[in-house]
Amino acid sequence: MSSEVLEFLKDAGVQFVRVLWCDNANIIRGKAFHLNLFDEHWEHGIGISMAQQAIPALYDAVAPNSGLGPVGEVWLVPDWSTLRILPYAPTHARVMGNMIHQGHPWLFCPRHFLKRMIAAAKVEGLDVMAAFENEFYLLQQNPGDPVPADDTVFASTLAMDLNQEIIDAIAHALISQKIAVERYYPESGPGQHEISVRYTQALQAADQQIAFRETVRAIALRHNLKASFLPKIFADKAGNGCHLHLSLWRDGKNIVNSLHPTPHTPHPTPLSPTAQAFIAGILEHLPALMALTTPSSNSYRRIHPHFWSGAFRAWGWDNREAAVRVPSNPVPPSPTHFELKTVDASANPYLALGAVIAAGLDGIQRGLELGDPVTVDPGTLSEAERQAGRMDRLPTHLGEAIAHLSQDKILLDALGPDLAQAYLAVRRTEWEALKDAELSEEVSLLLDRY
Ligand code: GLU
Ligand code: MG
C-alpha cells in the first residue's frame, strides 16, 4: 500500500506532501515532508507542538489558560484516504492529518471531535450528510484597504464574463480533487461569488471545506487577485456566509421528510419527527453553538436583520431570514435537507459541524419540540410579536456567544474538557484583543487568515 502511494506520487512528479491541520482559530496550517523521507513519515506523520491547539488567529503565541504550553508533541498522522495532488501546485500533494498522542487520537483534535460526533449519531442509527456553501470576495492585490475586483451586482452576467477564467479554474481544480461542483453565481457584493458543492458524508464535507478554501485562495493568487472568506469585509456590502446544509439518513434513506405522517406528527408539516427534533436541538443550543459556527469577532458584523444571515432564533419554510431555512423541492420528496445560516468560513468546519450534530442529537434524545415555522421576515415584527413567537435575537457579539458556550453543558461535554478549555481560551483571547476594534483594524488583521 505505502509503496503504491509512493510510486503514484513519484510518477506525478510530487516533491512535497503537505500534512494539514486546522487549528482552534480555524487557521489552516501544514507541515510538508519531502518524498525522499516518505517511508519515515508514512505511518507516524510529522510532529507538531501541543501548543498549536492554543494559538489565536492574531499571532503565533499561546493563549492563556488553554491547558497547553510549549512542552509536549503530538503526531499529525496522514489520513491517506484524503491524499490529493494540488492542481494549482502540482509538485505538492495534500493530506489531512489526525492528531495522535501516544498512539491514540488526541482529545484536542478537531477532526477526532467530528468523528466522535459522527459515531454518536450512528448510535441513534443516523448518518449526517452535509455541505458548506461558501461565499467569498475576490479582491485586488493592492496594499492597504481591500478593493473588490469588480463592481457588479447579484447574479450579474457581466460578473460571470469578467471572472469566467478564474471561476473555471477554481471549478476545474475542485473537480480534480474529487469535489463535485454544483452551482455558481456572482453574489450580491461587488467581487463576491458563491460556488456550491455537493453534499457528502460529514467528515468528508469538513475535509472538503478545507480543500475549498485552500483552492479558491491559491487560484486567486495565480490570477493576481486575493480571495477572502472573512465574514464582513465592507460595512455597507453583503457579508460572506458559509451556510451549512444538512440532511439525516437512516439505512441509506433520507429521513428529513415524513412521507407517512403518524399520530405524533399531526402538524401539516412534512418534516419527519427526527428532523424536527434535530432542528429543535440546533435552535435550543444556537446561542452557544455560534461560538463555534460564527466564532470570530468579525462574524457578528455579518449577522444583522435583513441581510439573509439568520439573525433570529427561528426556522421557516423557504425563509431566508430564519436561522434555519427548510428549502422546499419543486417535486416530492420534499424537503430533503435544511440549512443553518449562522455559519461562516471563520469556523473550523470539524468543530462547527461536530457541535451542530451534538446539538441536533440532544434535540432527538430529549424529544425537543420544534415550534411553529416563521412565515415572515422576523426583522419586520415588533419586539412583542417576536417574543410571543419565541424568536430571540441571536448573540450580537462574540463575547455573548462565548458566555453561552461556557454555560452549555451538552456542548461542553461533547467537546470534552480538554478541547473545550483550549477552544474557549483561544476565542476569549481573540475577543479580548478585538472587542473594541474598528472594522478596518479587524479586517487588516484577519482578511488574509480566512
Ligand atoms: N450573504 C448572505 C450571508 O451573509 C447570504 C446570501 C444568500 O442567501 O445566499 O449569509
Ligand atoms: Mg449566497
Coordinates of C-alpha atoms and ligand atoms in Angstrom, one line a residue, residues 133 135 137 154 185 187-189 192 194 231-232 237-243 302-304 307-310 320-321 325 339-344, ligand 1:
E133 CA -22.0 26.7 0.9
E135 CA -19.3 32.9 -0.3
Y137 CA -14.8 38.1 -2.3
F154 CA -26.1 39.8 -7.6
Y185 CA -23.3 32.7 -9.3
E187 CA -23.2 37.1 -5.2
S188 CA -24.6 40.4 -4.1
G189 CA -21.4 42.2 -3.1
Q192 CA -18.4 38.4 -4.3
E194 CA -20.7 31.7 -4.5
P231 CA -17.5 37.2 7.2
K232 CA -17.7 41.0 6.9
K237 CA -21.9 45.5 1.5
A238 CA -23.0 41.8 1.7
G239 CA -21.2 39.6 4.1
N240 CA -19.7 36.2 3.4
G241 CA -21.9 33.4 4.7
C242 CA -21.0 29.8 4.7
H243 CA -24.4 28.3 5.3
R302 CA -22.4 39.9 9.3
I303 CA -25.4 38.7 11.3
H304 CA -27.9 41.5 11.1
F307 CA -29.0 40.5 5.5
W308 CA -30.2 36.9 5.0
S309 CA -27.7 35.7 7.6
G310 CA -30.2 34.3 10.2
R320 CA -34.0 33.3 4.2
E321 CA -34.2 35.4 7.3
R325 CA -34.3 27.5 6.5
E339 CA -29.8 24.9 6.1
L340 CA -28.2 26.7 9.1
K341 CA -27.4 30.2 8.2
T342 CA -25.5 31.3 11.3
V343 CA -22.3 29.7 10.0
D344 CA -19.3 31.4 8.3
Ligands
GLU1 N1 -24.5 36.8 2.0 C1 -25.6 36.3 2.9 C2 -25.0 35.8 4.2 O1 -24.2 36.5 4.7 C3 -26.3 35.1 2.2 C4 -27.0 35.4 1.0 C5 -27.7 34.2 0.5 O2 -28.8 33.8 0.9 O3 -27.0 33.4 -0.3 O4 -25.3 34.8 4.8

